[in-house]
Amino acid sequence: MEPILLYGFPSGSSMGLVAALEWLGKPYRLCRVDMLGDMREPSYARLNPRHETPVFITDKGELLTETMAIAAWLEARDSDRRISFAPLSREADRMHQLMAFVNTGFTGAFSPLWAALEMEDPDPAVQTALRDFGRRAVIERHDKLEGMIGQGPFLVGERPSLADAVLVGVARWLDFHKVADRGRWPKLSALRERLEGDPAVIHATKLENGEASSGTGALLGHMPLDEVIERFGV
């Protein structure tokens, strides 16, 4: 069977993994998950008891969660090195370094902003404190990433890799939360512009928005969430 990626909307970080599957060019299927609705239902716990996306179902029908674990699965099967680099190479080491930074401190810096937005019983004083702390953390992490970006067009070399995939779904949160003008970080802004204009990212964004997109043809279609839960839930 083809692997299946469950990706979230709106503005899920998992959008980048959809782009990575397009760059990889091997057959895959998708399942679109409403993170504000479907993902919170008790039945979703059969796929991920933490009620999070992404969830990946491998070609053997096994469940895999967490972005870095899914990226590692894709990297191990990237025989043509379309989204990764030769094992033990300097490029592979740098890709892993950047992926780790983006998936931990960079992504985590937005947590207070999401907490303020999604608070079930809003407390204005707490929300203000969370937003102030979150904005400062996001700016600090952007400063760090700006310093880590090299001179190439993408995070590692001349083509997008898994590092760019991990970044692209999260970097747009800067705009969503209106933290700061993206132009404050010229290298990161230019990288985002290149990625946002990439056909695979455009394809992934359209799908996230519920629009039709055939992409390269590697996508073999979407599966309804209830069918995925019934077939693969534990």
PDB file of C-alpha atoms in Angstrom, residues 107-198:
ATOM      1  CA  THR A 107       8.362  25.928  16.730  1.00  0.00           C
ATOM      2  CA  GLY A 108       8.060  25.883  20.504  1.00  0.00           C
ATOM      3  CA  ALA A 109       8.445  29.658  20.694  1.00  0.00           C
ATOM      4  CA  PHE A 110       4.958  29.981  19.224  1.00  0.00           C
ATOM      5  CA  SER A 111       3.350  27.864  21.964  1.00  0.00           C
ATOM      6  CA  PRO A 112       2.391  30.788  24.239  1.00  0.00           C
ATOM      7  CA  LEU A 113       0.722  32.529  21.284  1.00  0.00           C
ATOM      8  CA  TRP A 114      -1.326  29.447  20.438  1.00  0.00           C
ATOM      9  CA  ALA A 115      -2.197  28.991  24.120  1.00  0.00           C
ATOM     10  CA  ALA A 116      -3.501  32.553  24.304  1.00  0.00           C
ATOM     11  CA  LEU A 117      -5.526  32.112  21.114  1.00  0.00           C
ATOM     12  CA  GLU A 118      -7.043  28.753  22.031  1.00  0.00           C
ATOM     13  CA  MET A 119      -7.799  29.436  25.710  1.00  0.00           C
ATOM     14  CA  GLU A 120     -11.180  27.874  26.483  1.00  0.00           C
ATOM     15  CA  ASP A 121     -11.997  30.338  29.273  1.00  0.00           C
ATOM     16  CA  PRO A 122     -10.261  33.528  28.124  1.00  0.00           C
ATOM     17  CA  ASP A 123      -8.501  35.534  30.815  1.00  0.00           C
ATOM     18  CA  PRO A 124      -7.360  38.857  29.311  1.00  0.00           C
ATOM     19  CA  ALA A 125      -4.507  39.329  31.773  1.00  0.00           C
ATOM     20  CA  VAL A 126      -3.130  35.840  31.162  1.00  0.00           C
ATOM     21  CA  GLN A 127      -3.580  36.200  27.399  1.00  0.00           C
ATOM     22  CA  THR A 128      -1.674  39.485  27.408  1.00  0.00           C
ATOM     23  CA  ALA A 129       1.182  37.927  29.368  1.00  0.00           C
ATOM     24  CA  LEU A 130       1.313  34.903  27.074  1.00  0.00           C
ATOM     25  CA  ARG A 131       1.316  37.046  23.949  1.00  0.00           C
ATOM     26  CA  ASP A 132       4.050  39.313  25.263  1.00  0.00           C
ATOM     27  CA  PHE A 133       6.231  36.366  26.249  1.00  0.00           C
ATOM     28  CA  GLY A 134       5.482  34.541  22.997  1.00  0.00           C
ATOM     29  CA  ARG A 135       6.330  37.503  20.774  1.00  0.00           C
ATOM     30  CA  ARG A 136       9.669  38.001  22.473  1.00  0.00           C
ATOM     31  CA  ALA A 137      10.457  34.286  22.184  1.00  0.00           C
ATOM     32  CA  VAL A 138       9.482  34.149  18.505  1.00  0.00           C
ATOM     33  CA  ILE A 139      11.616  37.181  17.670  1.00  0.00           C
ATOM     34  CA  GLU A 140      14.584  35.714  19.526  1.00  0.00           C
ATOM     35  CA  ARG A 141      14.288  32.382  17.695  1.00  0.00           C
ATOM     36  CA  HIS A 142      13.978  34.183  14.355  1.00  0.00           C
ATOM     37  CA  ASP A 143      17.143  36.107  15.156  1.00  0.00           C
ATOM     38  CA  LYS A 144      18.928  32.811  15.816  1.00  0.00           C
ATOM     39  CA  LEU A 145      17.673  31.158  12.624  1.00  0.00           C
ATOM     40  CA  GLU A 146      18.628  34.208  10.563  1.00  0.00           C
ATOM     41  CA  GLY A 147      22.178  33.741  11.800  1.00  0.00           C
ATOM     42  CA  MET A 148      22.168  30.045  10.903  1.00  0.00           C
ATOM     43  CA  ILE A 149      21.082  30.511   7.290  1.00  0.00           C
ATOM     44  CA  GLY A 150      23.917  30.299   4.793  1.00  0.00           C
ATOM     45  CA  GLN A 151      24.355  31.792   1.337  1.00  0.00           C
ATOM     46  CA  GLY A 152      22.556  29.099  -0.678  1.00  0.00           C
ATOM     47  CA  PRO A 153      19.003  29.459  -1.975  1.00  0.00           C
ATOM     48  CA  PHE A 154      17.661  26.896   0.532  1.00  0.00           C
ATOM     49  CA  LEU A 155      18.566  25.823   4.037  1.00  0.00           C
ATOM     50  CA  VAL A 156      21.028  23.228   2.744  1.00  0.00           C
ATOM     51  CA  GLY A 157      22.390  23.793  -0.739  1.00  0.00           C
ATOM     52  CA  GLU A 158      20.720  24.370  -4.049  1.00  0.00           C
ATOM     53  CA  ARG A 159      17.410  22.489  -3.615  1.00  0.00           C
ATOM     54  CA  PRO A 160      14.726  22.117  -0.979  1.00  0.00           C
ATOM     55  CA  SER A 161      15.249  19.357   1.571  1.00  0.00           C
ATOM     56  CA  LEU A 162      13.460  17.997   4.606  1.00  0.00           C
ATOM     57  CA  ALA A 163      14.834  20.948   6.567  1.00  0.00           C
ATOM     58  CA  ASP A 164      12.875  23.333   4.329  1.00  0.00           C
ATOM     59  CA  ALA A 165       9.800  21.126   4.638  1.00  0.00           C
ATOM     60  CA  VAL A 166       9.929  21.281   8.435  1.00  0.00           C
ATOM     61  CA  LEU A 167      10.315  25.060   8.279  1.00  0.00           C
ATOM     62  CA  VAL A 168       7.739  26.088   5.700  1.00  0.00           C
ATOM     63  CA  GLY A 169       4.631  24.998   7.590  1.00  0.00           C
ATOM     64  CA  VAL A 170       5.738  26.819  10.750  1.00  0.00           C
ATOM     65  CA  ALA A 171       7.407  29.979   9.424  1.00  0.00           C
ATOM     66  CA  ARG A 172       4.056  31.417   8.277  1.00  0.00           C
ATOM     67  CA  TRP A 173       2.891  31.526  11.895  1.00  0.00           C
ATOM     68  CA  LEU A 174       4.891  34.751  12.214  1.00  0.00           C
ATOM     69  CA  ASP A 175       2.341  36.406   9.935  1.00  0.00           C
ATOM     70  CA  PHE A 176      -0.662  34.592  11.408  1.00  0.00           C
ATOM     71  CA  HIS A 177       0.102  35.879  14.898  1.00  0.00           C
ATOM     72  CA  LYS A 178       1.228  39.294  13.590  1.00  0.00           C
ATOM     73  CA  VAL A 179       4.426  39.152  15.607  1.00  0.00           C
ATOM     74  CA  ALA A 180       6.649  41.297  13.368  1.00  0.00           C
ATOM     75  CA  ASP A 181       7.260  42.188   9.752  1.00  0.00           C
ATOM     76  CA  ARG A 182       9.031  39.303   8.023  1.00  0.00           C
ATOM     77  CA  GLY A 183      11.368  41.794   6.354  1.00  0.00           C
ATOM     78  CA  ARG A 184      13.125  42.168   9.702  1.00  0.00           C
ATOM     79  CA  TRP A 185      14.975  38.942   8.770  1.00  0.00           C
ATOM     80  CA  PRO A 186      16.139  39.369   5.136  1.00  0.00           C
ATOM     81  CA  LYS A 187      17.660  35.920   4.615  1.00  0.00           C
ATOM     82  CA  LEU A 188      14.740  34.091   6.186  1.00  0.00           C
ATOM     83  CA  SER A 189      12.245  36.264   4.305  1.00  0.00           C
ATOM     84  CA  ALA A 190      13.944  35.516   0.976  1.00  0.00           C
ATOM     85  CA  LEU A 191      13.971  31.796   1.788  1.00  0.00           C
ATOM     86  CA  ARG A 192      10.279  31.868   2.647  1.00  0.00           C
ATOM     87  CA  GLU A 193       9.521  33.636  -0.613  1.00  0.00           C
ATOM     88  CA  ARG A 194      11.349  30.962  -2.611  1.00  0.00           C
ATOM     89  CA  LEU A 195       9.614  28.165  -0.745  1.00  0.00           C
ATOM     90  CA  GLU A 196       6.163  29.735  -0.987  1.00  0.00           C
ATOM     91  CA  GLY A 197       6.647  29.966  -4.757  1.00  0.00           C
ATOM     92  CA  ASP A 198       7.711  26.337  -5.078  1.00  0.00           C
TER      93      ASP A 198
END
